[in-house]
Amino acid sequence: MKSIQSSVILITLVILTGCASKVYFTQEIRERIDNTSYTLDKLQFYNDIKITLFQELILDTTKVEAGELQEDSQRTLKYLIIKPGTPGRCDSIGEDIIGVSFDSINDKSGMIYFGKFPDPSGKDTLYKILALQWINDHGKINFHDSLYYILPESRNAALMIERSTREKSSTDKKEATGARVSLSPKNL
């Protein structure tokens, strides 16, 4: 009797795909990171929209010259623009807030704070820009030890991070060689 031969080919294909994309930094992501040995200061943060800060400096001088009162007023506006996608580092971590620096000066007074806000879609909680006070949609903040204002179009700025996903996939493939019937005289 001929033995049935079968050959099995086992192919394991492991595919590692890496796809990096920016996603909103949410409370869910923060909780996942908090449950690891990593800290938020190891993450690269980005802003999702343009953040514009401005400062108004007014210098008033009064003097008397040649019997006449002279009043001079000088007004200077300073703008700091943080383009969308500007990298930032986490320099301060609180329970519900994160302080992020978007410039290379290693000075904690230059942080912009972001806090938890419900996502309008109701899916998760985003980290959006915070101010000490909002007056007519202008946010008042302390930035580099000076008073600055956040312009209204920057009111909804939120934090993003870069996330890559890896996917493992395996495939098993078998080929059967077939089973033949024995043609012995007994079977005829």
PDB file of N, CA and C in Angstrom, residues 81-130:
ATOM      1  N   ILE A  81       3.175  84.901  16.274  1.00  0.00           N
ATOM      2  CA  ILE A  81       2.352  83.977  15.485  1.00  0.00           C
ATOM      3  C   ILE A  81       2.964  82.584  15.555  1.00  0.00           C
ATOM      4  N   ILE A  82       2.144  81.642  15.951  1.00  0.00           N
ATOM      5  CA  ILE A  82       2.546  80.233  16.004  1.00  0.00           C
ATOM      6  C   ILE A  82       1.759  79.526  14.912  1.00  0.00           C
ATOM      7  N   LYS A  83       2.451  79.184  13.830  1.00  0.00           N
ATOM      8  CA  LYS A  83       1.788  78.571  12.677  1.00  0.00           C
ATOM      9  C   LYS A  83       1.243  77.193  13.021  1.00  0.00           C
ATOM     10  N   PRO A  84       0.207  76.739  12.304  1.00  0.00           N
ATOM     11  CA  PRO A  84      -0.315  75.391  12.550  1.00  0.00           C
ATOM     12  C   PRO A  84       0.782  74.348  12.353  1.00  0.00           C
ATOM     13  N   GLY A  85       0.817  73.362  13.236  1.00  0.00           N
ATOM     14  CA  GLY A  85       1.800  72.290  13.121  1.00  0.00           C
ATOM     15  C   GLY A  85       3.160  72.627  13.705  1.00  0.00           C
ATOM     16  N   THR A  86       3.264  73.753  14.434  1.00  0.00           N
ATOM     17  CA  THR A  86       4.535  74.104  15.066  1.00  0.00           C
ATOM     18  C   THR A  86       4.818  73.123  16.201  1.00  0.00           C
ATOM     19  N   PRO A  87       6.017  72.533  16.238  1.00  0.00           N
ATOM     20  CA  PRO A  87       6.332  71.600  17.325  1.00  0.00           C
ATOM     21  C   PRO A  87       6.432  72.324  18.667  1.00  0.00           C
ATOM     22  N   GLY A  88       5.938  71.663  19.694  1.00  0.00           N
ATOM     23  CA  GLY A  88       6.013  72.195  21.048  1.00  0.00           C
ATOM     24  C   GLY A  88       6.394  71.097  22.021  1.00  0.00           C
ATOM     25  N   ARG A  89       6.966  71.516  23.151  1.00  0.00           N
ATOM     26  CA  ARG A  89       7.335  70.521  24.162  1.00  0.00           C
ATOM     27  C   ARG A  89       6.545  70.798  25.438  1.00  0.00           C
ATOM     28  N   CYS A  90       6.224  69.740  26.123  1.00  0.00           N
ATOM     29  CA  CYS A  90       5.486  69.822  27.377  1.00  0.00           C
ATOM     30  C   CYS A  90       6.457  70.175  28.490  1.00  0.00           C
ATOM     31  N   ASP A  91       6.275  71.351  29.097  1.00  0.00           N
ATOM     32  CA  ASP A  91       7.152  71.802  30.176  1.00  0.00           C
ATOM     33  C   ASP A  91       6.464  71.814  31.532  1.00  0.00           C
ATOM     34  N   SER A  92       5.154  71.592  31.541  1.00  0.00           N
ATOM     35  CA  SER A  92       4.420  71.590  32.798  1.00  0.00           C
ATOM     36  C   SER A  92       3.234  70.642  32.670  1.00  0.00           C
ATOM     37  N   ILE A  93       3.071  69.797  33.692  1.00  0.00           N
ATOM     38  CA  ILE A  93       1.991  68.810  33.658  1.00  0.00           C
ATOM     39  C   ILE A  93       1.165  68.968  34.924  1.00  0.00           C
ATOM     40  N   GLY A  94      -0.114  69.263  34.745  1.00  0.00           N
ATOM     41  CA  GLY A  94      -1.049  69.331  35.858  1.00  0.00           C
ATOM     42  C   GLY A  94      -2.112  68.262  35.673  1.00  0.00           C
ATOM     43  N   GLU A  95      -3.019  68.176  36.636  1.00  0.00           N
ATOM     44  CA  GLU A  95      -4.047  67.142  36.563  1.00  0.00           C
ATOM     45  C   GLU A  95      -4.923  67.302  35.322  1.00  0.00           C
ATOM     46  N   ASP A  96      -5.345  68.541  35.053  1.00  0.00           N
ATOM     47  CA  ASP A  96      -6.235  68.795  33.915  1.00  0.00           C
ATOM     48  C   ASP A  96      -5.635  69.741  32.885  1.00  0.00           C
ATOM     49  N   ILE A  97      -4.383  70.170  33.074  1.00  0.00           N
ATOM     50  CA  ILE A  97      -3.762  71.116  32.142  1.00  0.00           C
ATOM     51  C   ILE A  97      -2.359  70.664  31.775  1.00  0.00           C
ATOM     52  N   ILE A  98      -1.901  71.186  30.638  1.00  0.00           N
ATOM     53  CA  ILE A  98      -0.548  70.920  30.154  1.00  0.00           C
ATOM     54  C   ILE A  98       0.020  72.258  29.672  1.00  0.00           C
ATOM     55  N   GLY A  99       1.229  72.581  30.095  1.00  0.00           N
ATOM     56  CA  GLY A  99       1.914  73.786  29.626  1.00  0.00           C
ATOM     57  C   GLY A  99       2.884  73.414  28.519  1.00  0.00           C
ATOM     58  N   VAL A 100       2.732  74.047  27.351  1.00  0.00           N
ATOM     59  CA  VAL A 100       3.538  73.714  26.177  1.00  0.00           C
ATOM     60  C   VAL A 100       4.297  74.954  25.716  1.00  0.00           C
ATOM     61  N   SER A 101       5.597  74.770  25.439  1.00  0.00           N
ATOM     62  CA  SER A 101       6.434  75.838  24.883  1.00  0.00           C
ATOM     63  C   SER A 101       6.610  75.592  23.393  1.00  0.00           C
ATOM     64  N   PHE A 102       6.413  76.653  22.607  1.00  0.00           N
ATOM     65  CA  PHE A 102       6.542  76.546  21.155  1.00  0.00           C
ATOM     66  C   PHE A 102       7.776  77.278  20.637  1.00  0.00           C
ATOM     67  N   ASP A 103       8.616  77.777  21.530  1.00  0.00           N
ATOM     68  CA  ASP A 103       9.852  78.405  21.072  1.00  0.00           C
ATOM     69  C   ASP A 103      11.040  77.725  21.733  1.00  0.00           C
ATOM     70  N   SER A 104      12.206  77.989  21.214  1.00  0.00           N
ATOM     71  CA  SER A 104      13.403  77.273  21.666  1.00  0.00           C
ATOM     72  C   SER A 104      13.981  77.820  22.965  1.00  0.00           C
ATOM     73  N   ILE A 105      13.454  78.931  23.436  1.00  0.00           N
ATOM     74  CA  ILE A 105      13.940  79.495  24.701  1.00  0.00           C
ATOM     75  C   ILE A 105      13.514  78.545  25.812  1.00  0.00           C
ATOM     76  N   ASN A 106      14.463  78.111  26.594  1.00  0.00           N
ATOM     77  CA  ASN A 106      14.179  77.161  27.664  1.00  0.00           C
ATOM     78  C   ASN A 106      13.754  77.928  28.911  1.00  0.00           C
ATOM     79  N   ASP A 107      12.582  78.543  28.813  1.00  0.00           N
ATOM     80  CA  ASP A 107      12.080  79.407  29.873  1.00  0.00           C
ATOM     81  C   ASP A 107      10.614  79.061  30.103  1.00  0.00           C
ATOM     82  N   LYS A 108      10.288  78.611  31.288  1.00  0.00           N
ATOM     83  CA  LYS A 108       8.922  78.162  31.569  1.00  0.00           C
ATOM     84  C   LYS A 108       7.909  79.295  31.541  1.00  0.00           C
ATOM     85  N   SER A 109       8.361  80.545  31.527  1.00  0.00           N
ATOM     86  CA  SER A 109       7.411  81.651  31.469  1.00  0.00           C
ATOM     87  C   SER A 109       6.832  81.810  30.062  1.00  0.00           C
ATOM     88  N   GLY A 110       7.369  81.079  29.088  1.00  0.00           N
ATOM     89  CA  GLY A 110       6.890  81.158  27.710  1.00  0.00           C
ATOM     90  C   GLY A 110       5.952  80.033  27.333  1.00  0.00           C
ATOM     91  N   MET A 111       5.326  79.426  28.335  1.00  0.00           N
ATOM     92  CA  MET A 111       4.395  78.328  28.047  1.00  0.00           C
ATOM     93  C   MET A 111       3.004  78.852  27.728  1.00  0.00           C
ATOM     94  N   ILE A 112       2.317  78.106  26.895  1.00  0.00           N
ATOM     95  CA  ILE A 112       0.893  78.329  26.653  1.00  0.00           C
ATOM     96  C   ILE A 112       0.190  77.116  27.242  1.00  0.00           C
ATOM     97  N   TYR A 113      -0.865  77.374  27.987  1.00  0.00           N
ATOM     98  CA  TYR A 113      -1.546  76.292  28.690  1.00  0.00           C
ATOM     99  C   TYR A 113      -2.750  75.788  27.909  1.00  0.00           C
ATOM    100  N   PHE A 114      -2.921  74.472  27.979  1.00  0.00           N
ATOM    101  CA  PHE A 114      -4.032  73.799  27.337  1.00  0.00           C
ATOM    102  C   PHE A 114      -4.742  72.956  28.387  1.00  0.00           C
ATOM    103  N   GLY A 115      -6.066  72.964  28.341  1.00  0.00           N
ATOM    104  CA  GLY A 115      -6.848  72.205  29.318  1.00  0.00           C
ATOM    105  C   GLY A 115      -7.919  71.377  28.644  1.00  0.00           C
ATOM    106  N   LYS A 116      -8.554  70.529  29.439  1.00  0.00           N
ATOM    107  CA  LYS A 116      -9.550  69.590  28.916  1.00  0.00           C
ATOM    108  C   LYS A 116     -10.854  70.304  28.552  1.00  0.00           C
ATOM    109  N   PHE A 117     -11.325  70.013  27.333  1.00  0.00           N
ATOM    110  CA  PHE A 117     -12.624  70.500  26.863  1.00  0.00           C
ATOM    111  C   PHE A 117     -13.309  69.373  26.111  1.00  0.00           C
ATOM    112  N   PRO A 118     -14.614  69.207  26.306  1.00  0.00           N
ATOM    113  CA  PRO A 118     -15.312  68.146  25.561  1.00  0.00           C
ATOM    114  C   PRO A 118     -15.248  68.420  24.055  1.00  0.00           C
ATOM    115  N   ASP A 119     -15.000  67.372  23.287  1.00  0.00           N
ATOM    116  CA  ASP A 119     -15.003  67.443  21.834  1.00  0.00           C
ATOM    117  C   ASP A 119     -16.446  67.697  21.388  1.00  0.00           C
ATOM    118  N   PRO A 120     -16.667  68.645  20.449  1.00  0.00           N
ATOM    119  CA  PRO A 120     -18.034  68.914  19.990  1.00  0.00           C
ATOM    120  C   PRO A 120     -18.759  67.668  19.463  1.00  0.00           C
ATOM    121  N   SER A 121     -18.018  66.708  18.932  1.00  0.00           N
ATOM    122  CA  SER A 121     -18.662  65.496  18.423  1.00  0.00           C
ATOM    123  C   SER A 121     -19.074  64.567  19.561  1.00  0.00           C
ATOM    124  N   GLY A 122     -18.605  64.876  20.782  1.00  0.00           N
ATOM    125  CA  GLY A 122     -18.965  64.063  21.936  1.00  0.00           C
ATOM    126  C   GLY A 122     -18.148  62.799  22.084  1.00  0.00           C
ATOM    127  N   LYS A 123     -17.152  62.599  21.213  1.00  0.00           N
ATOM    128  CA  LYS A 123     -16.358  61.370  21.247  1.00  0.00           C
ATOM    129  C   LYS A 123     -15.358  61.354  22.393  1.00  0.00           C
ATOM    130  N   ASP A 124     -14.672  62.460  22.620  1.00  0.00           N
ATOM    131  CA  ASP A 124     -13.609  62.461  23.622  1.00  0.00           C
ATOM    132  C   ASP A 124     -13.372  63.879  24.107  1.00  0.00           C
ATOM    133  N   THR A 125     -12.430  64.027  24.997  1.00  0.00           N
ATOM    134  CA  THR A 125     -12.080  65.322  25.559  1.00  0.00           C
ATOM    135  C   THR A 125     -10.758  65.778  24.961  1.00  0.00           C
ATOM    136  N   LEU A 126     -10.777  66.953  24.313  1.00  0.00           N
ATOM    137  CA  LEU A 126      -9.579  67.523  23.700  1.00  0.00           C
ATOM    138  C   LEU A 126      -8.880  68.444  24.692  1.00  0.00           C
ATOM    139  N   TYR A 127      -7.624  68.759  24.409  1.00  0.00           N
ATOM    140  CA  TYR A 127      -6.881  69.753  25.182  1.00  0.00           C
ATOM    141  C   TYR A 127      -6.804  71.022  24.340  1.00  0.00           C
ATOM    142  N   LYS A 128      -7.560  72.073  24.778  1.00  0.00           N
ATOM    143  CA  LYS A 128      -7.636  73.341  24.059  1.00  0.00           C
ATOM    144  C   LYS A 128      -6.958  74.444  24.846  1.00  0.00           C
ATOM    145  N   ILE A 129      -6.638  75.513  24.109  1.00  0.00           N
ATOM    146  CA  ILE A 129      -5.916  76.648  24.684  1.00  0.00           C
ATOM    147  C   ILE A 129      -6.706  77.268  25.843  1.00  0.00           C
ATOM    148  N   LEU A 130      -5.982  77.655  26.884  1.00  0.00           N
ATOM    149  CA  LEU A 130      -6.582  78.269  28.067  1.00  0.00           C
ATOM    150  C   LEU A 130      -6.117  79.713  28.193  1.00  0.00           C
TER     151      LEU A 130
END
